[in-house]
Coordinates of C-alpha atoms in Angstrom, one line a residue:
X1 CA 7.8 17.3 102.2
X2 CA 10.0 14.6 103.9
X3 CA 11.3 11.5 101.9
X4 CA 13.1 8.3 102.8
X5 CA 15.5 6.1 100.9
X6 CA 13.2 3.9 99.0
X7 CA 13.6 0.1 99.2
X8 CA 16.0 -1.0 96.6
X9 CA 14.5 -4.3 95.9
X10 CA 11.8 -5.0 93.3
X11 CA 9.1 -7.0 92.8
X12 CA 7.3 -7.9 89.5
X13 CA 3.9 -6.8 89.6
X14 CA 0.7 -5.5 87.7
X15 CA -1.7 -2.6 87.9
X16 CA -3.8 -2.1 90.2
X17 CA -7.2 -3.1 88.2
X18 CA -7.5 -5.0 84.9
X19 CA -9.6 -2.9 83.3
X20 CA -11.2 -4.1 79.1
X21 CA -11.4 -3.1 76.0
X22 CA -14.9 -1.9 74.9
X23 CA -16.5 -1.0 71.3
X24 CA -19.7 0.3 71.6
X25 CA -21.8 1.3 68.6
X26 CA -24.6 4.0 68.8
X27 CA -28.0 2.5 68.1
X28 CA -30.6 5.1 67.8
X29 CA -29.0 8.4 68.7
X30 CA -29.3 11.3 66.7
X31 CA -26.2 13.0 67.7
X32 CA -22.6 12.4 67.5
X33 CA -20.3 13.6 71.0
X34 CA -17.9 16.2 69.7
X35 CA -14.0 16.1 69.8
X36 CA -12.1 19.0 69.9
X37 CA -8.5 18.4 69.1
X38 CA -5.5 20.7 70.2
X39 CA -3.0 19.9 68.3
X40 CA -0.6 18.1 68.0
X41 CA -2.7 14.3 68.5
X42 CA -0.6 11.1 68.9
X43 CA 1.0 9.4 66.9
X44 CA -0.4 7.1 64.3
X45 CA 2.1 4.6 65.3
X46 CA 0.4 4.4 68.9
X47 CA -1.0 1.2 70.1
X48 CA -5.2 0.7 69.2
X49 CA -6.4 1.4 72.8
X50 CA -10.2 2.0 73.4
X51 CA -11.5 3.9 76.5
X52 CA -15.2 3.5 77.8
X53 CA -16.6 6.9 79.4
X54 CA -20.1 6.7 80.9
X55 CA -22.1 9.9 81.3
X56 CA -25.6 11.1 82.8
X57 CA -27.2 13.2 80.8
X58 CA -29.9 13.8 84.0
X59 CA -33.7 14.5 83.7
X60 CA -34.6 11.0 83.6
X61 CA -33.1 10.5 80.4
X62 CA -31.0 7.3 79.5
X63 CA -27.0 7.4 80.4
X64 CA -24.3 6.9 77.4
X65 CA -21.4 5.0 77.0
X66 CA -19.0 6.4 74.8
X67 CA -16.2 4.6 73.6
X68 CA -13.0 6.7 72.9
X69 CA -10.0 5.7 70.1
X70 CA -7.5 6.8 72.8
X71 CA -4.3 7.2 70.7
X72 CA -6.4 8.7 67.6
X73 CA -8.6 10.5 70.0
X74 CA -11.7 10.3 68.2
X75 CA -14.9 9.0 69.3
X76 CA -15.6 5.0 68.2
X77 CA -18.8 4.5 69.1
X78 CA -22.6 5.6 71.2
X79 CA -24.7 3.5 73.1
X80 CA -27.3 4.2 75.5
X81 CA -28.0 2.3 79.1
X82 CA -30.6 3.1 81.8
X83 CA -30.9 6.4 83.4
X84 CA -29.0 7.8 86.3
X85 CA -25.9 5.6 85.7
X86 CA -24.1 5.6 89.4
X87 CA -20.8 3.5 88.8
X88 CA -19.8 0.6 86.6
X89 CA -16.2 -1.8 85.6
X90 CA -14.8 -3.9 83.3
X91 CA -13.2 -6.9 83.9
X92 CA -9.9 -8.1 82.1
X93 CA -11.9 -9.8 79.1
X94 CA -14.0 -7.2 78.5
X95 CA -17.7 -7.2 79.6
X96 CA -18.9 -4.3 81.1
X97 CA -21.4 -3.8 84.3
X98 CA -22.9 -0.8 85.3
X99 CA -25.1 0.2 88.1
X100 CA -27.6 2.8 88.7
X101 CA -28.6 5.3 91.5
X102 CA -32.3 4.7 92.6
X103 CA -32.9 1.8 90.4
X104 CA -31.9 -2.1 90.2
X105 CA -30.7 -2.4 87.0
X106 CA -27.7 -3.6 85.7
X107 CA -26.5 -2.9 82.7
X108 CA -23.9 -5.6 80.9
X109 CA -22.6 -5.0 77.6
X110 CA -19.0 -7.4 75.9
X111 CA -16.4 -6.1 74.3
X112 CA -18.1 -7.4 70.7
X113 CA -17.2 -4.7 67.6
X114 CA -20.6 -3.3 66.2
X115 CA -22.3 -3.8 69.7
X116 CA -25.1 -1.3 69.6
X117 CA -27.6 -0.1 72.0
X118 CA -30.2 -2.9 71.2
X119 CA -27.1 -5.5 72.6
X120 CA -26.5 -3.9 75.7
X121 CA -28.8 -6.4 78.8
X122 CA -30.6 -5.2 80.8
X123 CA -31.1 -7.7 84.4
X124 CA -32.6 -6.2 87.9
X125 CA -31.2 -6.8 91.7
X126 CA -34.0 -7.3 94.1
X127 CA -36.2 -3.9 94.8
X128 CA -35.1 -0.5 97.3
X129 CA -31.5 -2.2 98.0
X130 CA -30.1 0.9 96.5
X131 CA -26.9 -0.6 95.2
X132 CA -24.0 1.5 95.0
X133 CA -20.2 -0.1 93.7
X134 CA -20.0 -3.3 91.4
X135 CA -16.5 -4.8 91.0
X136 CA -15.5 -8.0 89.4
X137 CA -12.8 -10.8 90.4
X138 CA -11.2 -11.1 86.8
X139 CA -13.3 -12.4 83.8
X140 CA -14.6 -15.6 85.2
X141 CA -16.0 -13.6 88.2
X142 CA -17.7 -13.7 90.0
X143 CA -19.6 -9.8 90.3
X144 CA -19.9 -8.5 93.6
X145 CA -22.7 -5.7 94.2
X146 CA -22.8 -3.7 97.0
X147 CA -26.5 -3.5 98.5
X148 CA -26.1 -1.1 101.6
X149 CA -29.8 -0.5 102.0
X150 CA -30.3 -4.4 103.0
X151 CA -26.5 -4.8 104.3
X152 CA -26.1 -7.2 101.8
X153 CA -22.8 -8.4 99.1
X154 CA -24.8 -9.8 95.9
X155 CA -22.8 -12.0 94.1
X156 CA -23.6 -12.9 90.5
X157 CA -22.1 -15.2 88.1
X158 CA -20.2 -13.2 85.7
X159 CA -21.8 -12.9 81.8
X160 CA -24.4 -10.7 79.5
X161 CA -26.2 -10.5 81.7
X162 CA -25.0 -11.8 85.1
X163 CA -27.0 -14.4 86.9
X164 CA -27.7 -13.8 91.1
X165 CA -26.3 -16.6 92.5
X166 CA -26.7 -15.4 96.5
X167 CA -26.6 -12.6 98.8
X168 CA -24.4 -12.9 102.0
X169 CA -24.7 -10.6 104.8
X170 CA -22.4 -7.9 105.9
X171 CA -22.4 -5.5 109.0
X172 CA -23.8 -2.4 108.4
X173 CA -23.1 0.4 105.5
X174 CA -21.4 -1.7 103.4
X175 CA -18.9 0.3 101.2
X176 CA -16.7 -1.5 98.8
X177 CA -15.6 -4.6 97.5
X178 CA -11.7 -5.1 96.8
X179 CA -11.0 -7.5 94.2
X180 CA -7.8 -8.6 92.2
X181 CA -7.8 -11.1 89.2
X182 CA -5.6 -13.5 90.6
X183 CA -7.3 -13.1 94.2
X184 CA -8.8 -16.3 95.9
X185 CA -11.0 -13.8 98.9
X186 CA -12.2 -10.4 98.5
X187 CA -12.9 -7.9 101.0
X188 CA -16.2 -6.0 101.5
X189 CA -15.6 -3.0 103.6
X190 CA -18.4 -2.1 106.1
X191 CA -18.4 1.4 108.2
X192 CA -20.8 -0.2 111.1
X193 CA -23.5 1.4 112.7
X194 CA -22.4 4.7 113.1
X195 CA -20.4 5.4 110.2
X196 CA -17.5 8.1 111.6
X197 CA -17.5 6.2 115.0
X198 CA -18.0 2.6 114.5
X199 CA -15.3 0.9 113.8
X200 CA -14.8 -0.6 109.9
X201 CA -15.1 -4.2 108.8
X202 CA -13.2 -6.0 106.5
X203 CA -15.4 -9.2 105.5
X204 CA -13.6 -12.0 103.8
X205 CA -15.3 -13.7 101.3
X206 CA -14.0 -16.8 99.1
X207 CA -14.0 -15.5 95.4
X208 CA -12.0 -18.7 93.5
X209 CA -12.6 -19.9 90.2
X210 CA -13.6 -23.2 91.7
X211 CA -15.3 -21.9 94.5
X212 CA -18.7 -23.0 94.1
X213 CA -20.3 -21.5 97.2
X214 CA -19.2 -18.1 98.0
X215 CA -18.8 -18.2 101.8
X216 CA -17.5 -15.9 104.8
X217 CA -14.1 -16.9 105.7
X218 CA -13.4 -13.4 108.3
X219 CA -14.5 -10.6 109.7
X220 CA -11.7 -8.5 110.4
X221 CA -11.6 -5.3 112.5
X222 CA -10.1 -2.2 110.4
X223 CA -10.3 1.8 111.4
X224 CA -13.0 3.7 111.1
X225 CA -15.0 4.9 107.8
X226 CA -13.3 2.4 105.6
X227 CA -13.7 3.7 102.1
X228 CA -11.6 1.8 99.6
X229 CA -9.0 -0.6 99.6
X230 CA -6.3 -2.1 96.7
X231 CA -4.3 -5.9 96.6
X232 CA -1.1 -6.4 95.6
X233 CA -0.7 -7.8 92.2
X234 CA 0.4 -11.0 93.8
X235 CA -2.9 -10.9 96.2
X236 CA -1.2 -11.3 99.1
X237 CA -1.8 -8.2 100.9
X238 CA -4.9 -5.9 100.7
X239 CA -4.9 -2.4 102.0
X240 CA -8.0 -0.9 103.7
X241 CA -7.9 3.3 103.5
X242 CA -9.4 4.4 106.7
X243 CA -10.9 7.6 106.2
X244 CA -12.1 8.6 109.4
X245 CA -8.6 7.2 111.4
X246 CA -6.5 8.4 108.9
X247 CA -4.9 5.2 108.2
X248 CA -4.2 2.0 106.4
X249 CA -4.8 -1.6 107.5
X250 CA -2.7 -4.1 106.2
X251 CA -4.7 -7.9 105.7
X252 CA -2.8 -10.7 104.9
X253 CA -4.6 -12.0 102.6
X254 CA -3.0 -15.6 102.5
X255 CA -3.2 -16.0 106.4
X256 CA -6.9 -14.0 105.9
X257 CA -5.9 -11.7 108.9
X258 CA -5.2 -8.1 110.2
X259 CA -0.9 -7.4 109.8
X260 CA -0.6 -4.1 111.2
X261 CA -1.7 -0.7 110.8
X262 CA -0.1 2.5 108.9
X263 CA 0.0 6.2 109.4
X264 CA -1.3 8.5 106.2
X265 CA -2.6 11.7 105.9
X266 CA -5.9 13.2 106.5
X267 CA -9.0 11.7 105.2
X268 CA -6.9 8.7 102.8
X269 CA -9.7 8.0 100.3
X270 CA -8.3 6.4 97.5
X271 CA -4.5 4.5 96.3
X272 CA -3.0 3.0 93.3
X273 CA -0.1 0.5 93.3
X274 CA 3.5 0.7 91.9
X275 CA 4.0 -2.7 90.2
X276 CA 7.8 -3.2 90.7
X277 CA 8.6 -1.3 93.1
X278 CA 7.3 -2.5 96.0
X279 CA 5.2 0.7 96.7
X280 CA 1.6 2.0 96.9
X281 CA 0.4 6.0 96.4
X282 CA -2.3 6.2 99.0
X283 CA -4.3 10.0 98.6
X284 CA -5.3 12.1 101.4
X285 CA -8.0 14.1 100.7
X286 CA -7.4 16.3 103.9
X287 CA -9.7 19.0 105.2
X288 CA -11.2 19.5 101.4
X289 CA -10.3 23.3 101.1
X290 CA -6.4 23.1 101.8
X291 CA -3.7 21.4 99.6
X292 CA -4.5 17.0 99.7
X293 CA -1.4 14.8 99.5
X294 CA -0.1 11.7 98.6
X295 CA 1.8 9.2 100.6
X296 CA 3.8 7.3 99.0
X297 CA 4.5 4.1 101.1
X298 CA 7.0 1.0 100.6
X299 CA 5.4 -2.6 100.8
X300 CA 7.8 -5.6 100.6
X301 CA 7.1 -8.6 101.5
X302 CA 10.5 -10.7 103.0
X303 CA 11.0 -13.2 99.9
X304 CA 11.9 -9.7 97.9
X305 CA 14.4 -8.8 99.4
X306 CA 15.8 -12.2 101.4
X307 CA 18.6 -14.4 100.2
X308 CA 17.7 -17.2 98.6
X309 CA 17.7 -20.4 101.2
X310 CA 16.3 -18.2 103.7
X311 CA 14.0 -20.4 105.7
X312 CA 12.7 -18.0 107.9
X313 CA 11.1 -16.6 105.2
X314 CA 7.9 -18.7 103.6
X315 CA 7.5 -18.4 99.8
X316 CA 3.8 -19.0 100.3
X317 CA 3.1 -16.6 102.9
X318 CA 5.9 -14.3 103.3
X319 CA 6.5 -11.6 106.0
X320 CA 6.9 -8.6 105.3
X321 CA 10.2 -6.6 105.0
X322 CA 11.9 -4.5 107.5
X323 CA 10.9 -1.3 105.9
X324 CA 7.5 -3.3 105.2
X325 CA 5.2 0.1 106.3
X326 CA 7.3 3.3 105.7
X327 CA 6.4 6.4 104.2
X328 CA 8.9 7.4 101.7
X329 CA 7.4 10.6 100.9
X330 CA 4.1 12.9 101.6
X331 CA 3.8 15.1 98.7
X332 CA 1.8 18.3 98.4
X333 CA -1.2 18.2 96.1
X334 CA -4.1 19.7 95.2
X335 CA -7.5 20.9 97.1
X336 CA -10.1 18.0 97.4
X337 CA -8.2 15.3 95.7
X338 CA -10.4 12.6 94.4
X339 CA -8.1 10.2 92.4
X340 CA -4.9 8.7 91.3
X341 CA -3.3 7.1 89.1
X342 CA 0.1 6.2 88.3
X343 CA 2.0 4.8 85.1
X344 CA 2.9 1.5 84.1
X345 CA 6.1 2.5 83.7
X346 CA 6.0 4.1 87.1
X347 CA 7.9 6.7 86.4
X348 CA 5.0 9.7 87.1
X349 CA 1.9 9.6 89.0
X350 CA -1.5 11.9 88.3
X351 CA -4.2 13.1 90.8
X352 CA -7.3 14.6 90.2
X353 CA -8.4 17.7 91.9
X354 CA -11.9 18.5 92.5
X355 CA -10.8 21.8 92.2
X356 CA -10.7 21.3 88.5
X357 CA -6.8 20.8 88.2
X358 CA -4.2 17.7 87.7
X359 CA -1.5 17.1 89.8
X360 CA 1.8 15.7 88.6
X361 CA 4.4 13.5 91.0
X362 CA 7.4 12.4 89.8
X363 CA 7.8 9.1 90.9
X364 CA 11.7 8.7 91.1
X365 CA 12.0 12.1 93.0
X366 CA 8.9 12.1 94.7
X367 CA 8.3 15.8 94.2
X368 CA 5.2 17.4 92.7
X369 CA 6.5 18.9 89.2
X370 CA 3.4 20.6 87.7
X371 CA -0.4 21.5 87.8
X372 CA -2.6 21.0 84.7
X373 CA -5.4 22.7 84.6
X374 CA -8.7 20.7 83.4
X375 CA -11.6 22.9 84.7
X376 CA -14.9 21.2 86.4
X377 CA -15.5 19.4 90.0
X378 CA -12.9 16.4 87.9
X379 CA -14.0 13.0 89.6
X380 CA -11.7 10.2 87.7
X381 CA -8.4 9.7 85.9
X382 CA -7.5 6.7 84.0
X383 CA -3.8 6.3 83.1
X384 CA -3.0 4.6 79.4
X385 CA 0.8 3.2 78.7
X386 CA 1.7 4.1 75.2
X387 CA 4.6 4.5 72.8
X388 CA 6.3 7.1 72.2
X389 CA 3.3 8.6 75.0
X390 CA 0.6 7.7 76.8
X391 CA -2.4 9.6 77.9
X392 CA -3.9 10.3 81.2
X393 CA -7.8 10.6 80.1
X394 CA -9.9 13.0 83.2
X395 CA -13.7 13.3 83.7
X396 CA -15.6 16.2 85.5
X397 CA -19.1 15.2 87.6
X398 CA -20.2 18.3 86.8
X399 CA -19.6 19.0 82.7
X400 CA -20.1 16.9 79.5
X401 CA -16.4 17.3 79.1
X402 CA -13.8 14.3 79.1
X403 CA -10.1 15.5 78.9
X404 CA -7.1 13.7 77.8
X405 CA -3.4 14.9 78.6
X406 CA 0.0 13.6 77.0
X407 CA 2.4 11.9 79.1
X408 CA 5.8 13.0 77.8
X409 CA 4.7 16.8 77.8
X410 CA 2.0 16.7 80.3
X411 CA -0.3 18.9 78.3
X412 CA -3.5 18.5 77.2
X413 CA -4.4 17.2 73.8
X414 CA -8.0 17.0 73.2
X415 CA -11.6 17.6 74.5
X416 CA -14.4 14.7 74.0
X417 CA -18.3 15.7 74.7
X418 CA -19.8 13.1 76.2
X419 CA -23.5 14.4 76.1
X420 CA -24.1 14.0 79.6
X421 CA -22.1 14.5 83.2
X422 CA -19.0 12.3 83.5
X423 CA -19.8 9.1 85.7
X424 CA -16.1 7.8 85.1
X425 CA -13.9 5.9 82.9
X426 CA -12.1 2.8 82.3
X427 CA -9.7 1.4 79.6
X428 CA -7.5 -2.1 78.8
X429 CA -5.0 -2.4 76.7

């Protein structure tokens, strides 16, 4: 491992999602999901946190959201949606969207107390466009869908349930749509013809609360196989993981073009970012049977870290740093990492293993300090701040079993059946 001084300047900033509070009741079922504590469970001083997990149980039958008392770690709530649940988000205020494979059905359920099965809507995209990520642009939306079968961008006026307002077209094999609450244009990443050789698009798209026609603004060239991309808090960069170049475009998001380019690891394939610290943790899956990584990069922009009166750097659109670009640190982690995500209080970061184990990185040192071992194919890790502790809450795609792990000791706590294979998970506070 190699690490640089990091950038001494900071920056205020926010996670990188804004993710709700749900309370879902069961309507219906006939079973409870089981909890299996080990003790000891946090503190009843803790902060009332609620985490949504949704699960497949397969066969046709209909998915389940569960909703999760984080810090009492017991189960809130059931409530079914349709079968084969794919993905889904929650925007800042709380509603809830999910999508399914081989269907058009969206799901849409608020963050009401009591809701029940019988309150969660039901509303359909057009037939066969096969829709596969959903991401929102903060609570008064809109909903963007990604329809790769038609190499279309729905968008949809956010609500229960959301309302198509258009479809715009994208180059081919659209992937994902990257988003941020206080964002005027979001990206929709396309992998072109030849997904592997073509290169990527980035396809600006005006996303304002005002904005009452969402046109194309850009199409800007990225690497190729774009896969996933994260803005700064502030929205004025976006970072586009290249998986097939091994690298990140930078967008500036205010001028709505390409900055420069940046050198990760093998196969980058999904980031978080480090509010205040001017950083992002972008993960490198690498070859899939050998240790992954994480880069850990710095990000500055020039009105950070310039003197104040310094007109050759622009408020509105600033430049970035010097260092703007830098990998402070690659850090060994574990095979086939899938996720990460790092604390509010920045001081540790988690990664999910595929190979069924958690990967701790200290955040100050930038060295890997342990490996928890979870157990299952794990396929997403949500972090929640908390007092004395938080929790890192994990979920398998291939068990009923969602795991949660204390912060301060880095062990885990408790075990929550879900009824069904874990799709993901998502929590506010």
């Amino acid at each position: 491992m190699v690490s640089l001084p990091r950038q001494v300047f900071r920056v205020s900033a926010a996670s990188l999602s804004a993710i709700a509070v749900l309370a879902l009741a069961g309507c219906g079922n006939n079973y409870r999901p089981v909890v299996s504590a080990i003790n000891p469970v946090g503190p009843s001083t803790q902060p009332q946190v609620y985490a949504t997990a949704i699960a497949d149980p397969g066969n046709g039958n209909d998915g389940l959201a569960t909703v999760i008392n984080v810090f009492g770690e017991t189960v809130a709530a059931t409530a079914s949606v349709a079968p084969s649940p794919l993905y889904f988000t929650v925007d800042s205020g709380g509603q809830a969207y999910v999508i399914h494979s081989g269907n058009s059905v969206i799901d849409s359920f608020s963050a009401a107390e009591g809701l029940m099965t019988t309150t969660v809507k039901h509303s359909s995209l057009a037939q066969n466009v096969n829709p596969t990520q959903i991401t929102t642009n903060g609570t008064a939306g809109p909903v963007f869908i990604i329809e790769p079968s038609t190499s279309k961008v729905a968008v949809l006026s956010a609500g229960t349930p959301p309302t198509i307002r258009q479809e715009l077209p994208v180059p081919a094999n659209p992937v994902y749509t990257i988003a941020n609450p206080s964002a005027t244009r979001v990206y929709t990443l396309s992998q072109g013809t030849t997904p592997g050789t073509s290169t990527g698009t980035a396809t600006a798209i005006e996303a304002g609360t005002g904005t009452a026609n969402n046109a194309i603004s850009a199409s800007i060239p990225v690497g190729i196989s774009p896969i996933y991309g994260v803005m700064t808090p502030d929205a004025r960069r976006a970072f586009v993981l290249n998986q097939g170049s091994g690298t990140v475009t930078v967008i500036n998001t205010v001028g709505n073009n390409l900055d420069k380019t940046i050198t990760v690891g093998s196969n980058p394939i999904w980031a978080d970012v480090a509010p205040a610290v001017n950083e992002i943790a972008v993960l490198n899956k690498g070859t899939g049977t050998s240790a992954g990584s994480l880069s850990i990069i710095n990000v500055a922009l020039c009105n950070q870290v310039a003197l104040p009166g310094n007109a050759a750097c622009d408020p509105n659109n600033p430049a970035d740093a010097a260092n703007f670009g830098t990998v402070l640190s690659t850090v060994p982690v574990g095979v086939n990492p899938v996720q990460v995500a790092i604390l509010s209080d920045l001081s540790k970061a988690y990664v999910a293993n595929a190979d069924g184990t958690v990967t701790v990185v200290d955040m100050n040192t930038m060295v890997a300090t342990k490996t928890i071992t979870v157990g299952g194919s794990l396929n997403w890790i949500q972090a929640v701040a908390g007092n004395p502790t938080g929790k890192i809450l994990v979920t398998a795609a291939d068990t009923q079993t969602l795991t949660m792990i204390r912060t301060d000791t880095d062990v885990v706590t408790s075990t929550i059946q879900l009824q069904g294979k874990g799709i993901g998970i998502r929590v506010s506070q």
